[in-house]
Amino acid sequence: MEFSGVKRRKPWLIGDQRKASYPHSLQFYLQPPSENISLIEFENLAIDRLKLLKSVENLGVSYVKGTELYQSKLEAEIRRLKFSYRESLEDEYEPRRKDHISHFILRLAYCQSEDLRRWFIQQEMDLLRFRFSILPKDKIQSFLQDSHLHFEAISEEEKNLREQEIIASSTSLGGPKLELEYVYKIPFADALDLFRGRKVYLENGFAYVPLKDIVAIILNEFRAKLSKALALTARSLPAVQSDERLQPLLNHLSHSYIGQDYSIQGNAGKISLDQIDSLSTKSFPPCMRQLHKALRENHHLRHGGRMQYGLFLKGIGLTLEQALQFWKQEFIKGKMDPDKFDKGYSYNIRHSFGKEGKRTDYTPFSCLKIILTNPPSQGDYHGCPFRHSDPELLKQKLQSYKITPGGISQILDLVKGTHYQVACQKYFEMTHNVDDCGFSLNHPNQFFVESQRVLNGGKDIKKESIPPETPQPKQSAQKTKNASSALASLNSSLEMDMEGLEDYFSE
Amino acid sequence: MEPFDPAELPELLKLYYRRLFPYAQYYRWLNYGGVVKNYFQHREFSFTLKDDIYIRYQSFNNQSDLEKEMQKMNPYKIDIGAVYSHRGNGSAVTWLCRPNQHNTVKLGAFQAQEKELVFDIDMTDYDDVRRCCSSADICSKCWTLMTMAIRIIDRALKEDFGFKHRLWVYSGRRGVHCWVCDESVRKLSSAVRSGIVEYLSLVKGGQDVKKKVHLSENVHPFVRKSISIIKKYFEGYALVGQDILENKESWDKILALVPETMHNDLQQNFQKHHSSLQRWEYLKKAASQCPSNIKNEKCGPWLEWEIMLQYCFPRLDINVSKGINHLLKSPFSVHPKTGRISVPIDLQKVDQFDPFAVPTISSICHELDAIFTSEAEKEENQAESDIKHRTRDYKKTSLAPYVKVFEQFLENLDKSRKGELLKKSDLQKDF
């Protein structure tokens, strides 16, 4: 185990790495970082990059990749989060360093399963593709060289001999302008995506690739290398996870929600119980709408449903007293004995408001949490309808919600592409009659807040001056929902020895 | 040639495997110079025995082991599979049972690692464009399709991909196989193999698709070179042999590949002409003129080329080529229905290759018997003459020239290997 505790067991011999240069605004992440950073920085870098990759994903489904709109929005996002992107800017050291380190941290979190790896690779590739697309031509050569890519540009003579063939093969070349282009000679097997569609000239086992087409090849190289690296990292992961400082962070990064947790209600007591029915159709996300309906119809919900819905209600502003009344009223309609309710269920409700004992997890569930954990089974109504409902049933449900057929088919397409939260955003747009929901959906309570904002004409829900109902209880370092609160309890002046981190990234 | 009777197979195969099958050359091929340890020993062979008993994952220690087993089991069919990570230990399967698995090795660890890149071109895939035969039948008229296929594919494998060691083999009934045996090629991944087949594919679509070839304005050198090859055969094969514009029924099929606006004009003019040749000339002229009323139609020879390609361009089965573990009929295997031996094709004489002149197992056994009886008096020692016979027997039959082609192929492999070893030792400065 390479990470040392408070006292460094191995003195860090190789001097201050801050002087290491990052010659380009983009890189293939071939070498892991080898400097010391604090745990706080470790966490912040990871979270920032995760935000970036999520934006990459969102933009990738909302806009056609490569179009001006996509490019400008992505650039804005990268700049906002202070990552590197342009070659020609001055003083790019910090953003490039941030880019470098954060990538490697996320490898630790995202190597753990096939799904996570696939997601991570996809977003990193899209990011690289964007950065490469804005790289000036004269910088491309030096970037390739520095990245140790064995692409050999051929001489003018060789180019002239094959000029006709190369022009005839490459769809990206417009007319006989070959003198202006570099042409690279690559073993055919390295240019699979080009030669399979006959988009490149082959001769004697080599592909003659003009510069414009090199991108596809580079991306494939990148994907292959990253995929391999993630597999290697996964093997070393148990050792990393046994470090108590890292384990909660890494676990939560891959399941993470970044943003408000809606546990502290500034609007407690603003909702009255008789509003809930109408709110459920107007402002609840489909997951909560369906839970509410099931509760009303069956006068009961199973544990998973009570957790997901109960915490959501707390998040929209129900007080403990209101919650107790709400659930009891409903359960009694289901012929439950009031005493049984008091004995069994009310305890749990008070517990979730922090009135009983210590609960490990009772902030309202984020979308990711709902989508990734505790899938519903027969008789359950919790979960995410976009993720967990059969597409046919989902279609019927959406029809019953009076969504237009056009909207429904868009939603179903997004679901097919596993973009569940974006599908929910689409639902928001259709039910609130807006073209762009204007937010990136991550949390059911966020859906509610945004909905209220739209319906109340932009006025925020008035914040009450009453202090939060419950003080945030102490959370053990073991299982915490929010990464930052987990680490806040640790001594943040600990420096992390990243020596040996290299071993997790390479053979 | 002696007529072939499938009922005689058991007897014929016995003789064939004892006296005629070229074991030495066969082993020399699959051993690949013994450079890689256990390469031959980890190769999968599959035998189909009498009554459709099918055994996979056979492996053999050496040439003598292979010989003994083949003589013992008398397989009706032999297939060659991949070189695996471990030896196979055989699995007897009837059509009722499932194979035993390789219980000496954890299932996941038994992996197909290397195999030649193979192609299978089957005449049935051309049924929509040949008028003389259909399904398993072939004749000298449609065999030209195979000739063109070999020329086009072989040129691409050699000139575009740089593959040096390509063995073309008659399948025994209605097609040809190609085995690409270069060292680097045997290591290619399934993805690259698929990519190669895609590169070589132009005819797309099944029964429900009328027009199967669409050329873009930019014509890739591969397509251009393939068309040049087809042009050499087109008149003889398509216009004379197949007579594709003979009558209304046949030329209607061509018209289906041409924009509707041209149909009337072509129909009228076809009536006026008297042969496919004449009609084709007219069509070429009409097709290359710029059609004024069709948007986005290219002006030029594209239409003419698309028709030629649909009628003549090779059709490959991607499934045969992409899987590293895919089994393919072995060269020198016998076809149980026709009795023909799967013989190598001499690339220098591709145009002269006649599938109907390929020896059948009954004909060569007959030839052998004739020679044997005449030499019977010359025997000294039974054992010694047996060995002598074994090494020379096939030479006395019509199988000989085909084994020669195979040996030439093996010579080239050897030369390459020596060249590689020299290069490597030069680099290591071994003198």
CSV table of N, CA and C in Angstrom, one decimal, chain B residues 163 181-188:
chain,number,residue,atom,x,y,z
B,163,PHE,N,-0.4,-8.5,-48.5
B,163,PHE,CA,-0.3,-9.9,-48.1
B,163,PHE,C,0.5,-10.7,-49.1
B,181,CYS,N,-1.8,-16.6,-45.3
B,181,CYS,CA,-1.0,-17.3,-44.2
B,181,CYS,C,0.2,-16.5,-43.7
B,182,ASP,N,0.3,-15.2,-44.1
B,182,ASP,CA,1.4,-14.4,-43.6
B,182,ASP,C,1.4,-14.4,-42.1
B,183,GLU,N,2.6,-14.3,-41.5
B,183,GLU,CA,2.7,-14.4,-40.0
B,183,GLU,C,1.9,-13.3,-39.3
B,184,SER,N,2.0,-12.1,-39.8
B,184,SER,CA,1.3,-11.0,-39.2
B,184,SER,C,-0.2,-11.1,-39.4
B,185,VAL,N,-0.6,-11.7,-40.5
B,185,VAL,CA,-2.0,-11.8,-40.8
B,185,VAL,C,-2.7,-12.8,-39.8
B,186,ARG,N,-2.0,-13.9,-39.5
B,186,ARG,CA,-2.5,-14.9,-38.6
B,186,ARG,C,-2.8,-14.3,-37.2
B,187,LYS,N,-2.2,-13.2,-36.9
B,187,LYS,CA,-2.4,-12.6,-35.6
B,187,LYS,C,-3.5,-11.5,-35.6
B,188,LEU,N,-4.1,-11.2,-36.8
B,188,LEU,CA,-5.0,-10.1,-36.8
B,188,LEU,C,-6.3,-10.3,-36.0
